Every structure is written in structure tokens, then in C-alpha cells.
Short mmCIF file of C-alpha atoms and ligand atoms in Angstrom, two decimals:
data_model
loop_
_atom_site.label_atom_id
_atom_site.label_comp_id
_atom_site.label_asym_id
_atom_site.label_seq_id
_atom_site.Cartn_x
_atom_site.Cartn_y
_atom_site.Cartn_z
CA MET A 1 -138.80 2.06 -51.86
CA THR A 2 -141.11 -0.55 -50.31
CA ILE A 3 -142.55 -0.03 -46.85
CA ILE A 4 -140.24 -2.78 -45.48
CA GLU A 5 -137.19 -1.09 -46.95
CA LYS A 6 -138.30 2.20 -45.43
CA ILE A 7 -138.47 0.59 -41.97
CA ARG A 8 -135.16 -1.22 -42.37
CA LYS A 9 -133.19 1.78 -43.58
CA PRO A 10 -132.72 3.51 -40.21
CA PHE A 11 -131.83 0.17 -38.58
CA ASP A 12 -129.23 -0.49 -41.27
CA ALA A 13 -127.83 3.00 -40.72
CA VAL A 14 -127.43 2.32 -36.97
CA ARG A 15 -125.95 -1.14 -37.61
CA SER A 16 -123.32 0.37 -39.89
CA VAL A 17 -121.82 2.43 -37.02
CA VAL A 18 -122.72 0.43 -33.90
CA ARG A 19 -121.71 -3.09 -32.90
CA PHE A 20 -123.67 -4.58 -30.04
CA GLU A 21 -121.46 -6.32 -27.49
CA PRO A 22 -122.64 -9.61 -26.05
CA LEU A 23 -123.85 -9.17 -22.48
CA GLU A 24 -121.04 -10.08 -20.02
CA THR A 25 -122.51 -12.43 -17.44
CA ASP A 26 -119.33 -12.79 -15.36
CA ALA A 27 -119.44 -10.06 -12.68
CA VAL A 28 -115.66 -9.96 -12.17
CA ALA A 29 -115.04 -9.65 -15.90
CA ARG A 30 -117.65 -6.86 -16.06
CA ARG A 31 -115.92 -5.04 -13.21
CA LEU A 32 -112.49 -5.44 -14.76
CA ALA A 33 -113.66 -4.37 -18.21
CA ARG A 34 -114.29 -0.91 -16.79
CA CYS A 35 -110.79 -0.59 -15.30
CA ALA A 36 -108.29 1.04 -17.63
CA ASN A 37 -105.57 1.68 -15.04
CA VAL A 38 -104.51 1.21 -11.41
CA ASP A 39 -106.49 4.27 -10.30
CA ASP A 40 -109.64 2.65 -11.69
CA LEU A 41 -108.85 -0.53 -9.73
CA ARG A 42 -108.42 1.67 -6.65
CA ALA A 43 -111.84 3.24 -7.24
CA VAL A 44 -113.49 -0.20 -7.47
CA ALA A 45 -111.65 -1.40 -4.33
CA ARG A 46 -112.86 1.72 -2.54
CA ARG A 47 -116.45 0.77 -3.34
CA ARG A 48 -116.12 -2.92 -2.51
CA LEU A 49 -114.07 -2.82 0.69
CA PRO A 50 -115.29 -1.50 4.05
CA ARG A 51 -113.88 2.01 4.55
CA GLY A 52 -111.66 0.93 7.45
CA VAL A 53 -110.08 -1.78 5.28
CA PHE A 54 -109.68 0.49 2.27
CA ASP A 55 -108.06 3.19 4.41
CA TYR A 56 -105.69 0.65 5.98
CA ILE A 57 -104.43 -0.10 2.44
CA ASP A 58 -104.68 3.36 0.94
CA GLY A 59 -103.56 5.54 3.83
CA GLY A 60 -100.19 6.87 4.92
CA ALA A 61 -98.53 8.48 7.91
CA GLU A 62 -99.63 11.80 9.41
CA ASP A 63 -100.41 14.42 6.71
CA GLU A 64 -99.70 11.90 3.93
CA VAL A 65 -97.27 14.35 2.32
CA THR A 66 -94.83 11.53 1.55
CA LEU A 67 -97.60 9.21 0.35
CA ALA A 68 -98.67 11.81 -2.22
CA GLY A 69 -95.08 12.81 -2.99
CA ASN A 70 -94.05 9.29 -3.95
CA SER A 71 -96.36 9.27 -6.97
CA GLN A 72 -95.99 12.99 -7.66
CA ALA A 73 -92.23 12.50 -8.07
CA PHE A 74 -92.93 10.36 -11.14
CA ARG A 75 -95.45 12.85 -12.52
CA ASP A 76 -92.90 15.65 -12.28
CA VAL A 77 -90.66 13.87 -14.79
CA THR A 78 -91.17 14.20 -18.52
CA PHE A 79 -89.79 11.92 -21.19
CA GLN A 80 -87.44 13.00 -23.96
CA PRO A 81 -89.00 10.84 -26.66
CA ARG A 82 -86.89 9.91 -29.67
CA VAL A 83 -88.69 9.16 -32.93
CA LEU A 84 -88.10 7.17 -36.11
CA ARG A 85 -86.13 4.51 -34.27
CA ASP A 86 -87.76 1.29 -35.51
CA VAL A 87 -89.58 0.08 -32.43
CA GLY A 88 -91.16 -2.89 -34.23
CA VAL A 89 -89.71 -5.21 -31.57
CA VAL A 90 -89.55 -3.94 -27.98
CA ASP A 91 -87.81 -6.07 -25.35
CA THR A 92 -88.91 -5.26 -21.78
CA THR A 93 -86.85 -7.95 -20.06
CA ALA A 94 -84.45 -7.05 -17.27
CA MET A 95 -82.14 -8.73 -14.75
CA LEU A 96 -82.78 -8.64 -11.02
CA LEU A 97 -80.54 -10.41 -8.51
CA GLY A 98 -78.82 -12.10 -11.42
CA THR A 99 -81.99 -13.65 -12.86
CA PRO A 100 -84.02 -12.43 -15.85
CA LEU A 101 -87.58 -11.20 -15.49
CA PRO A 102 -90.16 -10.14 -18.11
CA PHE A 103 -90.16 -6.52 -16.95
CA PRO A 104 -88.42 -4.85 -14.02
CA LEU A 105 -90.94 -5.17 -11.20
CA ALA A 106 -91.10 -7.09 -7.93
CA LEU A 107 -94.18 -7.29 -5.74
CA ALA A 108 -93.59 -5.59 -2.37
CA PRO A 109 -94.43 -7.26 0.94
CA THR A 110 -97.76 -6.23 2.44
CA GLY A 111 -98.99 -7.45 5.79
CA PHE A 112 -102.49 -8.77 6.47
CA THR A 113 -103.29 -9.23 2.77
CA ARG A 114 -106.28 -11.52 3.41
CA ILE A 115 -108.17 -8.46 4.61
CA ALA A 116 -108.49 -7.46 0.92
CA ASP A 117 -109.48 -10.91 -0.35
CA PRO A 118 -109.86 -14.29 1.39
CA ALA A 119 -107.12 -15.96 -0.68
CA GLY A 120 -104.79 -13.08 0.18
CA GLU A 121 -101.11 -13.85 -0.34
CA LEU A 122 -101.90 -17.09 -2.22
CA ALA A 123 -103.77 -15.16 -4.90
CA VAL A 124 -101.00 -12.59 -5.25
CA ALA A 125 -98.23 -15.21 -5.32
CA ARG A 126 -100.03 -17.19 -8.04
CA ALA A 127 -100.58 -14.07 -10.15
CA ALA A 128 -96.94 -13.01 -9.69
CA ALA A 129 -95.72 -16.46 -10.73
CA ARG A 130 -97.91 -16.33 -13.86
CA ALA A 131 -96.42 -12.93 -14.68
CA GLY A 132 -92.88 -14.25 -14.01
CA LEU A 133 -92.25 -11.64 -11.28
CA PRO A 134 -90.82 -12.08 -7.76
CA TYR A 135 -93.38 -11.92 -4.95
CA THR A 136 -92.29 -10.88 -1.46
CA LEU A 137 -94.16 -12.49 1.41
CA SER A 138 -94.35 -10.31 4.52
CA THR A 139 -93.49 -11.53 8.00
CA MET A 140 -96.94 -10.12 8.81
CA GLY A 141 -98.47 -12.29 6.07
CA THR A 142 -101.77 -14.04 6.58
CA GLN A 143 -100.64 -17.13 4.66
CA SER A 144 -97.63 -19.12 5.77
CA ILE A 145 -94.22 -19.37 4.12
CA GLU A 146 -94.95 -22.99 3.21
CA ALA A 147 -98.52 -22.38 1.97
CA VAL A 148 -97.32 -19.66 -0.39
CA ARG A 149 -94.56 -21.90 -1.74
CA ALA A 150 -97.11 -24.69 -2.24
CA VAL A 151 -99.05 -22.57 -4.76
CA SER A 152 -96.09 -20.96 -6.52
CA ALA A 153 -93.18 -22.44 -8.41
CA GLY A 154 -92.06 -18.87 -9.13
CA ARG A 155 -89.58 -16.49 -7.52
CA LEU A 156 -90.42 -15.85 -3.88
CA TRP A 157 -88.71 -13.44 -1.50
CA PHE A 158 -89.29 -13.34 2.25
CA GLN A 159 -89.45 -10.07 4.18
CA VAL A 160 -88.28 -9.88 7.79
CA TYR A 161 -88.33 -7.28 10.48
CA VAL A 162 -85.65 -7.13 13.15
CA TRP A 163 -87.88 -8.29 15.98
CA ARG A 164 -87.05 -8.57 19.67
CA ASP A 165 -87.67 -12.33 19.56
CA ARG A 166 -84.59 -13.14 17.46
CA GLY A 167 -85.27 -16.88 17.91
CA LEU A 168 -88.60 -16.52 16.13
CA VAL A 169 -87.00 -14.45 13.35
CA ALA A 170 -84.20 -17.02 12.89
CA ASP A 171 -86.83 -19.74 12.75
CA MET A 172 -88.78 -17.94 10.01
CA VAL A 173 -85.58 -17.34 8.02
CA ALA A 174 -84.76 -21.06 8.23
CA ARG A 175 -88.29 -21.92 7.04
CA ALA A 176 -87.93 -19.53 4.08
CA ALA A 177 -84.60 -21.18 3.15
CA ALA A 178 -86.13 -24.66 3.45
CA ALA A 179 -89.03 -23.56 1.20
CA ASP A 180 -86.55 -22.36 -1.43
CA TYR A 181 -87.21 -18.63 -1.17
CA GLU A 182 -84.75 -16.75 -3.33
CA ALA A 183 -83.97 -13.62 -1.30
CA LEU A 184 -84.34 -12.15 2.15
CA VAL A 185 -85.77 -8.62 2.30
CA ILE A 186 -84.88 -6.86 5.56
CA THR A 187 -87.21 -3.93 6.25
CA VAL A 188 -85.32 -1.31 8.23
CA ASP A 189 -87.62 1.72 8.32
CA THR A 190 -89.76 0.48 11.21
CA ALA A 191 -87.74 1.13 14.37
CA VAL A 192 -91.12 2.25 15.68
CA LEU A 193 -94.46 2.18 13.87
CA GLY A 194 -95.57 5.24 11.88
CA ARG A 195 -98.76 7.00 12.87
CA ARG A 196 -101.42 6.30 10.25
CA GLU A 197 -104.06 8.78 11.21
CA ARG A 198 -106.87 7.37 9.04
CA ASP A 199 -106.57 4.19 11.14
CA VAL A 200 -106.50 6.26 14.34
CA ARG A 201 -109.68 8.14 13.35
CA ARG A 202 -111.53 4.98 12.41
CA GLY A 203 -110.24 3.07 15.40
CA PHE A 204 -108.88 0.53 12.89
CA SER A 205 -106.50 -2.07 14.23
CA LEU A 206 -105.20 -5.44 13.08
CA PRO A 207 -107.14 -7.59 13.49
CA PRO A 208 -110.12 -5.20 13.31
CA LYS A 209 -112.00 -4.65 16.55
CA ILE A 210 -115.74 -5.02 16.18
CA GLY A 211 -117.51 -1.82 17.21
CA LEU A 212 -120.68 -0.18 15.95
CA GLY A 213 -118.76 1.53 13.13
CA THR A 214 -117.21 -1.77 11.99
CA LEU A 215 -120.60 -3.47 12.04
CA VAL A 216 -122.21 -0.75 9.93
CA ASP A 217 -119.23 -0.83 7.55
CA GLY A 218 -119.62 -4.63 7.27
CA VAL A 219 -123.36 -4.45 6.58
CA LEU A 220 -122.77 -1.83 3.89
CA HIS A 221 -120.27 -4.16 2.18
CA PRO A 222 -122.07 -7.51 2.29
CA ALA A 223 -119.97 -9.30 -0.36
CA TRP A 224 -116.74 -8.62 1.58
CA THR A 225 -118.37 -9.52 4.90
CA LEU A 226 -119.79 -12.82 3.61
CA ASP A 227 -116.38 -13.72 2.18
CA LEU A 228 -114.79 -13.01 5.54
CA LEU A 229 -117.32 -15.12 7.42
CA ARG A 230 -117.10 -18.04 4.97
CA HIS A 231 -113.31 -18.43 5.30
CA GLU A 232 -110.75 -19.37 7.94
CA PRO A 233 -110.06 -16.67 10.53
CA ILE A 234 -107.33 -14.22 9.47
CA LEU A 235 -104.14 -14.82 11.44
CA PHE A 236 -100.51 -13.75 11.20
CA ALA A 237 -99.81 -17.16 9.69
CA ASN A 238 -96.05 -17.22 10.16
CA VAL A 239 -96.14 -16.22 13.78
CA ALA A 240 -99.16 -18.40 14.57
CA GLY A 241 -97.24 -21.48 13.52
CA SER A 242 -94.34 -20.77 15.86
CA SER A 243 -93.90 -22.73 19.06
CA ALA A 244 -94.44 -19.69 21.29
CA ARG A 245 -97.78 -18.72 19.77
CA ASP A 246 -99.37 -21.89 18.52
CA GLY A 247 -103.15 -21.85 18.77
CA THR A 248 -103.40 -18.23 19.94
CA SER A 249 -106.15 -15.91 18.75
CA ALA A 250 -105.59 -13.13 16.25
CA VAL A 251 -106.06 -10.55 19.00
CA SER A 252 -103.38 -11.90 21.31
CA LEU A 253 -101.10 -12.47 18.33
CA SER A 254 -101.39 -8.83 17.29
CA GLU A 255 -100.48 -7.69 20.80
CA TYR A 256 -97.47 -9.97 20.65
CA VAL A 257 -96.47 -8.65 17.22
CA ALA A 258 -96.85 -5.00 18.27
CA ALA A 259 -94.49 -5.64 21.17
CA GLN A 260 -91.93 -7.15 18.78
CA PHE A 261 -90.79 -4.00 16.96
CA ASP A 262 -87.32 -3.30 18.28
CA PRO A 263 -86.09 0.31 18.32
CA SER A 264 -82.57 -0.89 19.08
CA LEU A 265 -82.14 -2.38 15.58
CA SER A 266 -78.77 -1.52 14.02
CA TRP A 267 -76.41 -2.52 11.21
CA ARG A 268 -75.10 -5.31 13.47
CA ASP A 269 -78.49 -7.00 12.99
CA VAL A 270 -77.95 -6.96 9.23
CA GLU A 271 -74.68 -8.81 9.76
CA TRP A 272 -76.57 -11.28 11.95
CA PHE A 273 -78.96 -11.98 9.05
CA ARG A 274 -75.99 -12.55 6.77
CA SER A 275 -74.84 -15.32 9.13
CA LEU A 276 -78.29 -16.97 8.83
CA TRP A 277 -78.96 -16.57 5.11
CA SER A 278 -76.70 -17.65 2.26
CA GLY A 279 -78.77 -16.16 -0.59
CA PRO A 280 -79.12 -12.55 -1.73
CA ILE A 281 -80.22 -9.88 0.77
CA VAL A 282 -82.28 -6.80 -0.06
CA ILE A 283 -82.31 -3.96 2.49
CA LYS A 284 -85.67 -2.22 2.21
CA GLY A 285 -86.14 1.26 3.60
CA ILE A 286 -82.90 2.99 2.58
CA GLN A 287 -83.56 6.75 2.43
CA THR A 288 -80.14 8.40 2.16
CA VAL A 289 -76.99 8.06 0.07
CA GLU A 290 -75.00 7.52 3.29
CA ASP A 291 -77.00 4.44 4.28
CA ALA A 292 -76.87 3.07 0.74
CA LEU A 293 -73.07 3.33 0.96
CA ILE A 294 -73.02 1.40 4.25
CA ALA A 295 -75.15 -1.34 2.67
CA ALA A 296 -72.79 -1.45 -0.30
CA ASP A 297 -69.75 -1.73 1.96
CA LEU A 298 -71.42 -4.64 3.77
CA GLY A 299 -71.76 -6.44 0.45
CA ILE A 300 -75.56 -6.35 0.38
CA GLU A 301 -76.89 -7.44 -3.02
CA ALA A 302 -79.71 -4.87 -3.38
CA VAL A 303 -81.18 -1.84 -1.66
CA ALA A 304 -84.83 -0.90 -1.92
CA LEU A 305 -85.10 2.88 -1.76
CA SER A 306 -88.30 3.10 0.21
CA ASN A 307 -90.27 5.07 2.76
CA HIS A 308 -92.70 2.17 3.27
CA GLY A 309 -95.14 3.71 0.81
CA GLY A 310 -95.41 6.84 2.96
CA ARG A 311 -96.64 4.83 5.95
CA GLN A 312 -93.75 5.49 8.33
CA LEU A 313 -91.95 8.87 8.43
CA ASP A 314 -93.94 11.67 6.82
CA HIS A 315 -91.74 14.17 4.92
CA ALA A 316 -89.27 11.45 3.97
CA PRO A 317 -87.54 11.74 0.58
CA THR A 318 -89.30 10.09 -2.33
CA PRO A 319 -87.71 6.88 -3.62
CA PHE A 320 -87.59 8.26 -7.16
CA SER A 321 -85.61 11.34 -6.08
CA LEU A 322 -83.01 9.10 -4.42
CA ILE A 323 -82.26 6.88 -7.41
CA ALA A 324 -79.79 9.12 -9.22
CA PRO A 325 -77.74 10.22 -6.17
CA VAL A 326 -77.61 6.67 -4.78
CA VAL A 327 -76.63 5.10 -8.10
CA ASP A 328 -73.98 7.79 -8.62
CA ALA A 329 -72.53 7.05 -5.18
CA ILE A 330 -72.53 3.25 -5.18
CA GLY A 331 -72.11 2.52 -8.88
CA ASP A 332 -73.01 -1.01 -9.91
CA ARG A 333 -71.88 -2.64 -6.65
CA VAL A 334 -75.49 -2.96 -5.47
CA GLU A 335 -78.76 -3.29 -7.35
CA VAL A 336 -81.15 -0.41 -6.69
CA ILE A 337 -84.89 -0.99 -6.41
CA CYS A 338 -87.27 1.98 -6.38
CA ASP A 339 -90.18 1.19 -4.03
CA GLY A 340 -93.15 3.51 -3.65
CA GLY A 341 -95.63 5.43 -5.76
CA VAL A 342 -95.63 3.14 -8.81
CA ARG A 343 -99.06 3.27 -10.41
CA ARG A 344 -98.20 3.01 -14.11
CA GLY A 345 -95.69 1.22 -16.28
CA SER A 346 -94.37 4.61 -17.34
CA ASP A 347 -93.31 5.14 -13.69
CA ILE A 348 -91.22 1.98 -13.98
CA VAL A 349 -89.61 3.23 -17.20
CA LYS A 350 -88.80 6.56 -15.51
CA ALA A 351 -87.16 4.76 -12.57
CA ILE A 352 -85.04 2.67 -14.94
CA ALA A 353 -84.09 5.82 -16.84
CA ALA A 354 -82.90 7.44 -13.59
CA GLY A 355 -80.68 4.40 -12.96
CA ALA A 356 -82.75 1.89 -10.95
CA THR A 357 -82.48 -1.83 -11.63
CA ALA A 358 -86.19 -2.41 -10.97
CA CYS A 359 -89.23 -1.14 -9.07
CA MET A 360 -91.36 -2.59 -6.32
CA ALA A 361 -95.08 -1.94 -5.91
CA GLY A 362 -97.47 -2.62 -3.06
CA ARG A 363 -100.75 -0.75 -3.31
CA ALA A 364 -101.11 -1.27 -7.06
CA TYR A 365 -101.67 -5.00 -6.59
CA LEU A 366 -103.60 -4.57 -3.32
CA TYR A 367 -106.15 -2.30 -5.02
CA ALA A 368 -106.47 -4.92 -7.76
CA LEU A 369 -106.92 -7.70 -5.21
CA GLY A 370 -109.60 -5.73 -3.38
CA ALA A 371 -111.33 -4.85 -6.65
CA ALA A 372 -111.43 -8.27 -8.31
CA GLY A 373 -109.40 -10.85 -6.37
CA GLU A 374 -106.74 -12.91 -8.13
CA ARG A 375 -108.00 -11.98 -11.58
CA GLY A 376 -107.65 -8.35 -10.59
CA VAL A 377 -103.97 -8.89 -9.76
CA ASP A 378 -103.47 -10.65 -13.11
CA ARG A 379 -105.03 -7.66 -14.83
CA CYS A 380 -102.94 -5.18 -12.87
CA LEU A 381 -99.65 -6.90 -13.71
CA THR A 382 -100.60 -7.26 -17.38
CA MET A 383 -101.52 -3.57 -17.55
CA LEU A 384 -98.21 -2.54 -15.99
CA HIS A 385 -96.28 -4.76 -18.41
CA ASP A 386 -98.23 -3.42 -21.41
CA ASP A 387 -97.61 0.14 -20.16
CA VAL A 388 -93.86 -0.47 -19.98
CA LYS A 389 -93.79 -1.85 -23.51
CA ARG A 390 -95.93 0.94 -24.98
CA THR A 391 -93.97 3.66 -23.16
CA MET A 392 -90.68 2.25 -24.43
CA ALA A 393 -92.01 2.23 -27.99
CA LEU A 394 -93.21 5.80 -27.65
CA ILE A 395 -89.84 7.05 -26.36
CA GLY A 396 -87.98 5.14 -29.06
CA ALA A 397 -86.34 2.48 -26.87
CA THR A 398 -86.20 -1.13 -28.03
CA ASN A 399 -84.61 -2.46 -24.84
CA LEU A 400 -84.10 -1.27 -21.27
CA THR A 401 -80.34 -0.82 -21.59
CA SER A 402 -81.02 2.04 -23.97
CA VAL A 403 -83.32 3.71 -21.40
CA ASP A 404 -81.08 6.11 -19.49
CA ARG A 405 -81.02 9.64 -18.12
CA SER A 406 -81.15 11.05 -21.63
CA SER A 407 -84.64 9.46 -21.86
CA ILE A 408 -86.09 11.81 -19.21
CA SER A 409 -85.77 15.30 -17.86
CA GLY A 410 -86.24 16.20 -14.22
CA ALA A 411 -84.49 13.19 -12.57
C1 LIG B 501 -101.36 -2.33 3.35
C2 LIG B 501 -99.86 -2.32 3.34
C3 LIG B 501 -99.16 -3.19 4.17
C4 LIG B 501 -97.77 -3.19 4.16
N1 LIG B 501 -97.10 -4.11 4.94
C5 LIG B 501 -95.74 -4.18 4.86
C6 LIG B 501 -95.04 -5.19 5.55
O1 LIG B 501 -95.62 -6.03 6.22
N2 LIG B 501 -93.69 -5.21 5.44
C7 LIG B 501 -93.00 -4.29 4.69
O2 LIG B 501 -91.78 -4.34 4.63
N3 LIG B 501 -93.66 -3.34 4.01
C8 LIG B 501 -95.00 -3.27 4.06
N4 LIG B 501 -95.67 -2.31 3.33
C9 LIG B 501 -94.90 -1.41 2.46
C10 LIG B 501 -94.74 -2.02 1.07
O3 LIG B 501 -93.86 -3.11 1.11
C11 LIG B 501 -94.16 -1.00 0.09
O4 LIG B 501 -93.00 -0.45 0.64
C12 LIG B 501 -95.13 0.12 -0.27
O5 LIG B 501 -96.42 -0.40 -0.46
C13 LIG B 501 -94.65 0.82 -1.53
O6 LIG B 501 -95.48 1.88 -1.87
P1 LIG B 501 -96.70 1.73 -2.90
O7 LIG B 501 -97.81 1.15 -2.11
O8 LIG B 501 -96.94 3.13 -3.32
O9 LIG B 501 -96.26 0.83 -4.03
C14 LIG B 501 -97.06 -2.29 3.33
C15 LIG B 501 -97.77 -1.43 2.50
C16 LIG B 501 -99.15 -1.43 2.48
C17 LIG B 501 -99.88 -0.51 1.56
#
């Protein structure tokens, strides 16, 4: 062996088992490459966002028992996988409100989304449209009904609260209809606001008040702070455009909004919405079989079983645990959406197995947005879709109609 061969030999040995990856120069791509699931996106968002902002997204009401329970309910279920079933072709498509979608997920409404990323709702709506999924814009959105429609030719839903200022609500509903939103989502679990104690401890409010703690938080997260300073002020865009509030500051708007929650809301208000809106209605925040039955009797198209992601009443039932009893009571009169705790595609498959038509998710895409902006949301939705497909293959299901209660135990 020559001296050169002797030197080369160990290098050749290393080369035979190691491939050197080209250095990734794109910081977002580098960040995303390390995220294998939604929890990883959450961990990155936790690092990148000021703690007050992260806790606003991540936190829940009081002891956060319901927040934790929502995801735990999925973990408590095991699959009953069938094998040798030829899963060469797996079809994840489903129907929701009479229209097909690539897999059974809708993006839940989340208020003040620009706090996670300057593009906020526009970024999420674009990503949802690319994925072919419905995106629900919140009344408390920081991009307007029209601005979101301008960036998305996809399925858009608009979420409303039953506010004291019914004129303003009716106005927003008319704007959503004019902008060709597909469905109205009426959130009914907010007669009063839940007590989110992480926000109480940090003195976090919307919009954030600047105190010493906020300043330190901002300095420790310079990328987020620079983004905030470089962009338009964050406003409740749909309320800011209304005649009553035009030109007001975020602070006075938030006082106005806080005063709007109406504890006198009742089923009569749902009938009022029906008189305003000719398209499908989703009632979000149903937490008992009895209320699901009332919604069914009113001819509502879909109910979202939801405890607001554990942000309202602590010790509320988990959406997953409600699916089977609700579906058994109302049959196929109303579509049933399971909203809360979804972190993996396998959660979606479990919800379908229990009898849901689809799931909704909020934090999953917010973590992704906070971690890596619009590309993060793309990644999150792709991961969830891939999860659904892989899970179906592993339980021996080639389409979602064959996923039923025999596919799981513990529902
Ligand atoms: C930061 C944040 C803001 C939210 N804002 C709204 C809102 O404006 N309107 C609404 O109906 N629900 C709102 N929700 C609740 C979500 O629509 C959804 O019910 C919840 O996120 C589902 O739980 P998940 O986060 O575990 O997916 C919000 C949730 C979060 C995390």
C-alpha cells in the first residue's frame, strides 16, 4: 500500500457511511428542518416569541386542567390496527359542509394573530388555501374580512360573537357575505371571558401594555420586536373599520371590545343570525348532548364540540369525549367538528373513528406561525396531512369511511 493509499483509506471508510449535507443558508429552512412535529414547532415558538405572547397563545383558563385534558383525551385512545389490507393507495379526502377537502381539518379562529407574526391572518389564510382547507377568520382578527379574502381564493369561514352592539355584528356578517365567505361560525362559550391566569400573572393584555417586564421581554426577543416595529400597528381590523370606531387606537378599541361580550346571549340570538346569513352555520362551543340536540332541532348545519381550547371554563368536558354521545344522539342531521387538543394527524383519525366529520385546530398553526411564519404554517399543515395518511395506512384503512369505532378502543 502506498503512503497516499494509507492516508486515503480512513477517509474512504468515513465517506462510505457518512454523507455530508450542504450547509443550509436559509434560517427559516434550518429552523423548520429541526421540527418533526407540532410540539417541536411549539418549542421553537417558545424561544422566538416574548414570554407574554407565547403564554397568551399557549395558556388556558385557571388550572389548565381542560387545556391538558383536551390533548390527553386523544392519547388515552389506542388504535385497533388491521393488517394485510393492501394500503397501497390511501385516500384521506373527506366532505365538510357538503364540499370535499383533502383531509378533515379546518383552521379554528384565533384572535390577535398578528402578535405571532406580522402577516398574521393573511399568512394563515394563504397557507390554508394552499392546503385546500377552510380557514376561519376571527371577529377579533387583526386583518380585515376583505384583506383576508384578497389573499385567498380558498374556503373562508367567519367567526362571530354575540356582541352587545348587534348593529356592528350585523355589519360584519354582511361584509363576510359580500366577500364570499362560505360559513358563519358562532362562538357560544364566551358569555363572559375565562380567566387565563398566565396572562394575569404577566399583566398581559390585548394590546400589550408596555411595562418594564414587556420591555425586557422585547429586548430579549429582538427579531420579534423589530418585526413588530417595522409593521403597521396591530388593530382589531374588523372593528377598527366600523363607523363607530374608525381611527381609534388599539387601546381604546380593546376597551370597547371587552365591553361587548354579552352575558345575555341565548338561542334566540342564533335564530337572529339565521335571519342574516343564508349559508351554512357552525355553532362553536357545544359541550353537552342536550345543546347539540337543540342545535340540531334548529337546523344548524354543524356543531363544533369545543371548550375554546381550554381557555374558558376549566373542568369542561373534552371535545373528543363528546363525539360519540353527540353523534349517537343527533345522528347525521348535523356535522360534528371536534375542536381542541389536536396536535397530530393521528388525533384527527381518532376523532373520525369516534364519529366526527372533521377536526378544528388553533394552537397547532399558531405555534407554527410563531416559529417560522407562513412557511411554518405550510409545514404544520403538510405534517398533519402526512400523519393522517400514514396513520390510516398503519391501521389498514384506505379511506375515511372505513375508519369507524372498530378502528379504536377507548372512545
Ligand atoms: C390565541 C388564541 C386565540 C383564540 N381566539 C379565538 C377567537 O377569537 N374566537 C374563537 O371563537 N375562538 C378563539 N380561540 C379558540 C380556538 O378557536 C379553538 O377553539 C382552540 O384553539 C382549539 O384548541 P387547540 O388550540 O388545542 O386546537 C382562540 C384560541 C387561541 C389559542
